[in-house]
Amino acid sequence: MVQQMGYLEVPFELNYALIDKKLGVNVIGGVSSLFLIDNSVSLESEGLVTEMGQANNVNDVNFSTNIGLGFNYKFSQKIQLNLEPVFKYQLNTFSDTAGRFRPYTIGVYSGVSFKF
């Protein structure tokens, strides 16, 4: 049995610079609203897939708390490389019928920032 859930996440996060030099360190904290956009359950066996429908214990909107660290390396005043490991703990993904199970995610976000 395969259950698939997809969300659109709207985060609200704050960064606090602990070290603001060529190599910087930030603390990240905040919350996210997650809107369910995909909810499907299927049965897969020996190459055959049978769609079963949707899970009925998944909330359409749920929230998560977010905490992490941000590391950045400044190549210049306008360009920097970012690396941010973040832990997100979901608060109300499932209705009470699912027990006390609370999913979480651990992600590493990276990128290049350019300041105008």
PDB file of C-alpha atoms in Angstrom:
ATOM      1  CA  MET A   1       0.000   0.000   0.000  1.00  0.00           C
ATOM      2  CA  VAL A   2       1.375   3.420  -0.960  1.00  0.00           C
ATOM      3  CA  GLN A   3       0.111   6.693   0.526  1.00  0.00           C
ATOM      4  CA  GLN A   4       1.221   9.936  -1.097  1.00  0.00           C
ATOM      5  CA  MET A   5       0.683  13.419   0.339  1.00  0.00           C
ATOM      6  CA  GLY A   6       1.811  16.690  -1.204  1.00  0.00           C
ATOM      7  CA  TYR A   7       1.749  20.135   0.372  1.00  0.00           C
ATOM      8  CA  LEU A   8       2.155  23.751  -0.602  1.00  0.00           C
ATOM      9  CA  GLU A   9       4.224  25.331   2.185  1.00  0.00           C
ATOM     10  CA  VAL A  10       4.065  28.997   3.195  1.00  0.00           C
ATOM     11  CA  PRO A  11       6.889  29.662   5.687  1.00  0.00           C
ATOM     12  CA  PHE A  12       7.350  32.620   8.037  1.00  0.00           C
ATOM     13  CA  GLU A  13      10.906  32.528   9.336  1.00  0.00           C
ATOM     14  CA  LEU A  14      13.334  34.884  11.015  1.00  0.00           C
ATOM     15  CA  ASN A  15      17.133  34.752  10.797  1.00  0.00           C
ATOM     16  CA  TYR A  16      19.406  36.082  13.533  1.00  0.00           C
ATOM     17  CA  ALA A  17      23.092  36.544  12.686  1.00  0.00           C
ATOM     18  CA  LEU A  18      25.405  35.075  15.318  1.00  0.00           C
ATOM     19  CA  ILE A  19      28.516  35.749  13.233  1.00  0.00           C
ATOM     20  CA  ASP A  20      28.447  38.355  10.466  1.00  0.00           C
ATOM     21  CA  LYS A  21      31.832  38.096   8.776  1.00  0.00           C
ATOM     22  CA  LYS A  22      33.133  36.520   5.552  1.00  0.00           C
ATOM     23  CA  LEU A  23      31.921  33.181   6.949  1.00  0.00           C
ATOM     24  CA  GLY A  24      28.586  33.849   8.693  1.00  0.00           C
ATOM     25  CA  VAL A  25      26.377  31.810  11.006  1.00  0.00           C
ATOM     26  CA  ASN A  26      22.643  32.439  11.552  1.00  0.00           C
ATOM     27  CA  VAL A  27      19.970  30.926  13.775  1.00  0.00           C
ATOM     28  CA  ILE A  28      16.682  30.294  11.935  1.00  0.00           C
ATOM     29  CA  GLY A  29      13.292  29.976  13.610  1.00  0.00           C
ATOM     30  CA  GLY A  30       9.688  30.207  12.515  1.00  0.00           C
ATOM     31  CA  VAL A  31       6.474  28.499  11.516  1.00  0.00           C
ATOM     32  CA  SER A  32       4.947  27.232   8.275  1.00  0.00           C
ATOM     33  CA  SER A  33       1.406  26.768   7.043  1.00  0.00           C
ATOM     34  CA  LEU A  34       1.042  23.648   4.889  1.00  0.00           C
ATOM     35  CA  PHE A  35      -1.870  23.300   2.456  1.00  0.00           C
ATOM     36  CA  LEU A  36      -2.710  19.787   1.227  1.00  0.00           C
ATOM     37  CA  ILE A  37      -2.606  19.570  -2.590  1.00  0.00           C
ATOM     38  CA  ASP A  38      -2.145  15.796  -3.111  1.00  0.00           C
ATOM     39  CA  ASN A  39      -3.704  12.941  -1.129  1.00  0.00           C
ATOM     40  CA  SER A  40      -3.782   9.494  -2.721  1.00  0.00           C
ATOM     41  CA  VAL A  41      -3.690   5.864  -1.611  1.00  0.00           C
ATOM     42  CA  SER A  42      -2.877   3.025  -4.000  1.00  0.00           C
ATOM     43  CA  LEU A  43      -2.073  -0.665  -3.843  1.00  0.00           C
ATOM     44  CA  GLU A  44       0.980  -1.893  -5.776  1.00  0.00           C
ATOM     45  CA  SER A  45       1.701  -5.576  -6.327  1.00  0.00           C
ATOM     46  CA  GLU A  46       3.836  -7.277  -8.972  1.00  0.00           C
ATOM     47  CA  GLY A  47       3.773  -4.292 -11.322  1.00  0.00           C
ATOM     48  CA  LEU A  48       0.023  -3.666 -11.002  1.00  0.00           C
ATOM     49  CA  VAL A  49      -1.265  -0.421  -9.471  1.00  0.00           C
ATOM     50  CA  THR A  50      -4.799  -0.079  -8.113  1.00  0.00           C
ATOM     51  CA  GLU A  51      -5.982   3.359  -6.998  1.00  0.00           C
ATOM     52  CA  MET A  52      -7.787   3.067  -3.649  1.00  0.00           C
ATOM     53  CA  GLY A  53      -8.799   6.716  -3.157  1.00  0.00           C
ATOM     54  CA  GLN A  54      -7.734   9.159  -0.441  1.00  0.00           C
ATOM     55  CA  ALA A  55      -6.794   8.962   3.220  1.00  0.00           C
ATOM     56  CA  ASN A  56      -9.598  10.433   5.329  1.00  0.00           C
ATOM     57  CA  ASN A  57      -7.500  11.262   8.414  1.00  0.00           C
ATOM     58  CA  VAL A  58      -5.299  13.952   6.800  1.00  0.00           C
ATOM     59  CA  ASN A  59      -6.066  17.599   7.626  1.00  0.00           C
ATOM     60  CA  ASP A  60      -6.336  20.009   4.671  1.00  0.00           C
ATOM     61  CA  VAL A  61      -4.274  22.649   6.534  1.00  0.00           C
ATOM     62  CA  ASN A  62      -1.589  21.988   9.092  1.00  0.00           C
ATOM     63  CA  PHE A  63       1.272  23.861  10.720  1.00  0.00           C
ATOM     64  CA  SER A  64       4.901  23.184  11.517  1.00  0.00           C
ATOM     65  CA  THR A  65       7.547  24.725  13.738  1.00  0.00           C
ATOM     66  CA  ASN A  66      10.881  25.337  12.027  1.00  0.00           C
ATOM     67  CA  ILE A  67      14.363  25.636  13.530  1.00  0.00           C
ATOM     68  CA  GLY A  68      17.765  25.540  11.916  1.00  0.00           C
ATOM     69  CA  LEU A  69      21.188  26.990  11.338  1.00  0.00           C
ATOM     70  CA  GLY A  70      22.320  29.048   8.395  1.00  0.00           C
ATOM     71  CA  PHE A  71      25.874  29.173   7.114  1.00  0.00           C
ATOM     72  CA  ASN A  72      26.956  31.632   4.460  1.00  0.00           C
ATOM     73  CA  TYR A  73      30.169  32.489   2.716  1.00  0.00           C
ATOM     74  CA  LYS A  74      30.493  35.997   1.285  1.00  0.00           C
ATOM     75  CA  PHE A  75      32.362  36.134  -2.000  1.00  0.00           C
ATOM     76  CA  SER A  76      31.763  39.893  -2.102  1.00  0.00           C
ATOM     77  CA  GLN A  77      29.401  42.448  -0.550  1.00  0.00           C
ATOM     78  CA  LYS A  78      26.726  41.429  -3.073  1.00  0.00           C
ATOM     79  CA  ILE A  79      27.194  37.672  -3.620  1.00  0.00           C
ATOM     80  CA  GLN A  80      27.128  34.912  -1.026  1.00  0.00           C
ATOM     81  CA  LEU A  81      26.728  31.129  -0.875  1.00  0.00           C
ATOM     82  CA  ASN A  82      24.122  29.784   1.601  1.00  0.00           C
ATOM     83  CA  LEU A  83      23.735  26.395   3.322  1.00  0.00           C
ATOM     84  CA  GLU A  84      20.871  25.899   5.809  1.00  0.00           C
ATOM     85  CA  PRO A  85      20.070  22.622   7.598  1.00  0.00           C
ATOM     86  CA  VAL A  86      16.493  22.951   8.971  1.00  0.00           C
ATOM     87  CA  PHE A  87      14.300  20.729  11.178  1.00  0.00           C
ATOM     88  CA  LYS A  88      10.501  21.052  10.708  1.00  0.00           C
ATOM     89  CA  TYR A  89       8.107  19.428  13.194  1.00  0.00           C
ATOM     90  CA  GLN A  90       4.505  19.172  11.965  1.00  0.00           C
ATOM     91  CA  LEU A  91       1.860  19.870  14.587  1.00  0.00           C
ATOM     92  CA  ASN A  92      -1.513  18.700  13.250  1.00  0.00           C
ATOM     93  CA  THR A  93      -1.030  16.712  10.044  1.00  0.00           C
ATOM     94  CA  PHE A  94      -3.509  14.001  10.979  1.00  0.00           C
ATOM     95  CA  SER A  95      -6.865  13.997  12.771  1.00  0.00           C
ATOM     96  CA  ASP A  96      -7.139  12.349  16.186  1.00  0.00           C
ATOM     97  CA  THR A  97      -7.852   8.974  14.597  1.00  0.00           C
ATOM     98  CA  ALA A  98      -4.145   8.619  13.718  1.00  0.00           C
ATOM     99  CA  GLY A  99      -2.995   8.614  17.347  1.00  0.00           C
ATOM    100  CA  ARG A 100      -0.135  10.822  18.490  1.00  0.00           C
ATOM    101  CA  PHE A 101       2.017  10.388  15.362  1.00  0.00           C
ATOM    102  CA  ARG A 102       3.695  13.685  14.331  1.00  0.00           C
ATOM    103  CA  PRO A 103       5.780  13.692  11.134  1.00  0.00           C
ATOM    104  CA  TYR A 104       8.912  15.790  10.806  1.00  0.00           C
ATOM    105  CA  THR A 105      11.292  16.706   8.037  1.00  0.00           C
ATOM    106  CA  ILE A 106      14.977  17.467   7.965  1.00  0.00           C
ATOM    107  CA  GLY A 107      16.146  19.441   4.981  1.00  0.00           C
ATOM    108  CA  VAL A 108      19.299  21.116   3.788  1.00  0.00           C
ATOM    109  CA  TYR A 109      18.600  24.201   1.744  1.00  0.00           C
ATOM    110  CA  SER A 110      21.326  25.792  -0.343  1.00  0.00           C
ATOM    111  CA  GLY A 111      21.728  28.550  -2.849  1.00  0.00           C
ATOM    112  CA  VAL A 112      23.448  31.685  -3.978  1.00  0.00           C
ATOM    113  CA  SER A 113      22.209  35.121  -2.865  1.00  0.00           C
ATOM    114  CA  PHE A 114      22.684  38.283  -4.861  1.00  0.00           C
ATOM    115  CA  LYS A 115      22.004  41.678  -3.232  1.00  0.00           C
ATOM    116  CA  PHE A 116      21.091  44.626  -5.443  1.00  0.00           C
TER     117      PHE A 116
END
